[in-house]
Every structure is written in C-alpha cells, then in structure tokens.
PDB file of C-alpha atoms in Angstrom:
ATOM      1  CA  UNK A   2      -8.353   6.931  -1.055  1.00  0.00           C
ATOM      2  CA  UNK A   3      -8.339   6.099  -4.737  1.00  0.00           C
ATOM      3  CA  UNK A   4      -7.821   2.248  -3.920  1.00  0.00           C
ATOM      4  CA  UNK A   5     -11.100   1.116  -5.705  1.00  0.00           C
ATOM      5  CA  UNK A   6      -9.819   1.871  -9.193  1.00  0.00           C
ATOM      6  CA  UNK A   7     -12.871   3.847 -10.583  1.00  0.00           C
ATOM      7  CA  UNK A   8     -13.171   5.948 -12.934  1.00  0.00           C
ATOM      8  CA  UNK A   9     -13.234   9.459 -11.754  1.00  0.00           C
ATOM      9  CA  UNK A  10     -14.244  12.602 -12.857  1.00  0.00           C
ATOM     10  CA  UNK A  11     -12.778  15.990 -11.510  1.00  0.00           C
ATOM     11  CA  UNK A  12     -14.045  19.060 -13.066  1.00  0.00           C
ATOM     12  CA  UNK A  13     -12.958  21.997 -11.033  1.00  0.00           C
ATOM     13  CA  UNK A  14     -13.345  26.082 -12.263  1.00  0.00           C
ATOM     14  CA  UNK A  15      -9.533  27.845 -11.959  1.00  0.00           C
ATOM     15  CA  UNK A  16     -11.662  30.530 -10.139  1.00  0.00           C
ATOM     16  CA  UNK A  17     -13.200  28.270  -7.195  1.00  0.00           C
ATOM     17  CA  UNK A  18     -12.717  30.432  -4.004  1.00  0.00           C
ATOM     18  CA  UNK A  19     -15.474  28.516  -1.610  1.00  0.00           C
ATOM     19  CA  UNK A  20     -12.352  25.303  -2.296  1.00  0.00           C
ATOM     20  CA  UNK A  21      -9.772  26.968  -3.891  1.00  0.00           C
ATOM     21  CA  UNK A  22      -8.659  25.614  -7.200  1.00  0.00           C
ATOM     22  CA  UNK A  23      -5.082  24.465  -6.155  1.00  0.00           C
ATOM     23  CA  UNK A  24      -6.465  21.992  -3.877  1.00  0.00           C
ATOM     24  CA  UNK A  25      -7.023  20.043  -7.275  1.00  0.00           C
ATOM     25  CA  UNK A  26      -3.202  18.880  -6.189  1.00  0.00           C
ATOM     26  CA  UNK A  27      -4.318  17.072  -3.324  1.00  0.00           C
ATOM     27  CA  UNK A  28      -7.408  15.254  -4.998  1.00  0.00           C
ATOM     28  CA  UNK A  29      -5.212  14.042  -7.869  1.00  0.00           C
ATOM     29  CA  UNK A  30      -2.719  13.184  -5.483  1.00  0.00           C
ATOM     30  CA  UNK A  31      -5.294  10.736  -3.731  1.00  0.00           C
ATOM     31  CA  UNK A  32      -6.929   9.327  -6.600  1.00  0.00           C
ATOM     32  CA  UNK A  33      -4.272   9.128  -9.227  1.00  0.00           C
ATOM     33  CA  UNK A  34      -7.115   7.530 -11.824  1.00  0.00           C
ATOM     34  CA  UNK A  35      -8.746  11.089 -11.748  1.00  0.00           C
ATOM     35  CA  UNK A  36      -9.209  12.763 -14.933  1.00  0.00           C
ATOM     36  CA  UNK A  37      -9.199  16.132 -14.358  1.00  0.00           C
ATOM     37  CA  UNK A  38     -10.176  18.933 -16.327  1.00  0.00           C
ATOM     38  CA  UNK A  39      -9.257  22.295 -15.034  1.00  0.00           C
ATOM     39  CA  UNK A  40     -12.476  24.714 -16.509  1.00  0.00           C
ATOM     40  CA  UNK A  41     -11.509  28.119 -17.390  1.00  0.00           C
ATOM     41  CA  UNK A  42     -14.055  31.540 -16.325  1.00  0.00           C
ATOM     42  CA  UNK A  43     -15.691  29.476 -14.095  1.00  0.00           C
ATOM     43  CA  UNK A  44     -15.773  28.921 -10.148  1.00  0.00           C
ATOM     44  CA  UNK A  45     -17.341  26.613  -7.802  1.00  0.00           C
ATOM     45  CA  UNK A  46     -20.285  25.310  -9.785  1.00  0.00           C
ATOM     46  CA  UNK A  47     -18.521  25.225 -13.357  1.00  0.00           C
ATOM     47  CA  UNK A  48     -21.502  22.936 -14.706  1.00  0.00           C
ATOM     48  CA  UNK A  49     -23.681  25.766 -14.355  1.00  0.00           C
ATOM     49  CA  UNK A  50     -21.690  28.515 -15.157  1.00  0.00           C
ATOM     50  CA  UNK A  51     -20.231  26.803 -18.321  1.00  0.00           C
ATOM     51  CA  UNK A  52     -22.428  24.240 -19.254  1.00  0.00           C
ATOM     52  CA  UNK A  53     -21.271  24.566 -23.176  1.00  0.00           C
ATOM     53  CA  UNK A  54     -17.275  23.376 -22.077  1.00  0.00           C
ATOM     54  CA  UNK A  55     -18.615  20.608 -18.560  1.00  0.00           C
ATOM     55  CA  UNK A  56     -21.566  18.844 -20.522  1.00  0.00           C
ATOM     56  CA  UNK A  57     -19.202  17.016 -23.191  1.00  0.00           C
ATOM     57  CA  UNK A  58     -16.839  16.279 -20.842  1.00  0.00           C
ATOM     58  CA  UNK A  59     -19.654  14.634 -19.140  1.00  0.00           C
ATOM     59  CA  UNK A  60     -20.711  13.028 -21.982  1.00  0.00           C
ATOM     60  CA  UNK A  61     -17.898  11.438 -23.223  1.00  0.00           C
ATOM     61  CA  UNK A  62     -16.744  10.204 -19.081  1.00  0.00           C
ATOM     62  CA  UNK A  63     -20.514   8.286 -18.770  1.00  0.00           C
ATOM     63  CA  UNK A  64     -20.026   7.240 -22.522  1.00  0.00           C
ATOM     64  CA  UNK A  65     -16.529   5.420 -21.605  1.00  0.00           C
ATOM     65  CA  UNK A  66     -17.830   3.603 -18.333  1.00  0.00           C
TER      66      UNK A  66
END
C-alpha cells in the first residue's frame, strides 16, 4: 500500500465506532503520504455530521492537487 505516492486524504471522526478511530494507526502506517485530520464530535460520516470543520479541509486538499 501507499507505493503510488498520491496524495491522500484521511478524515476520520475520534468517535467512529462502525471502524473505530484508532485504526487511523494502521492507515497512516500504510500510506505514510496521508494527511490526516482527526475530526472532533463526529463519528463515521464526519462530512455530514460536521460539514462546517470537513468541507475546507476538502477544499484546500483538491485545491493543492
């Protein structure tokens, strides 16, 4: 994994429980180009449940590539 050298985005809620939030550890591990942002009050679908903080980090990933 991680051998193409993409960019990648990882935005994961701290309150995930369908794939709990420490498994970020693995992902980065795996991809070590990842950015990851961690999104507090938030679970499994953090674009939805806190559009307002996962939009401009969306944003600003798509503007960079």
């Amino acid at each position: 994994m991680g051998q193409q050298g993409r960019a990648v985005l990882l935005i994961w809620g701290r309150a995930d429980i369908t794939v709990p939030f420490k498994t970020h550890e693995q992902v980065q591990t795996a991809i070590p180009q990842v950015q990851f942002h961690p999104i507090d009050e938030a679970g499994h679908i953090p674009n939805y449940e806190r559009p307002e903080v996962v939009n401009p980090l969306l944003i600003d990933f798509f503007r960079q590539g």
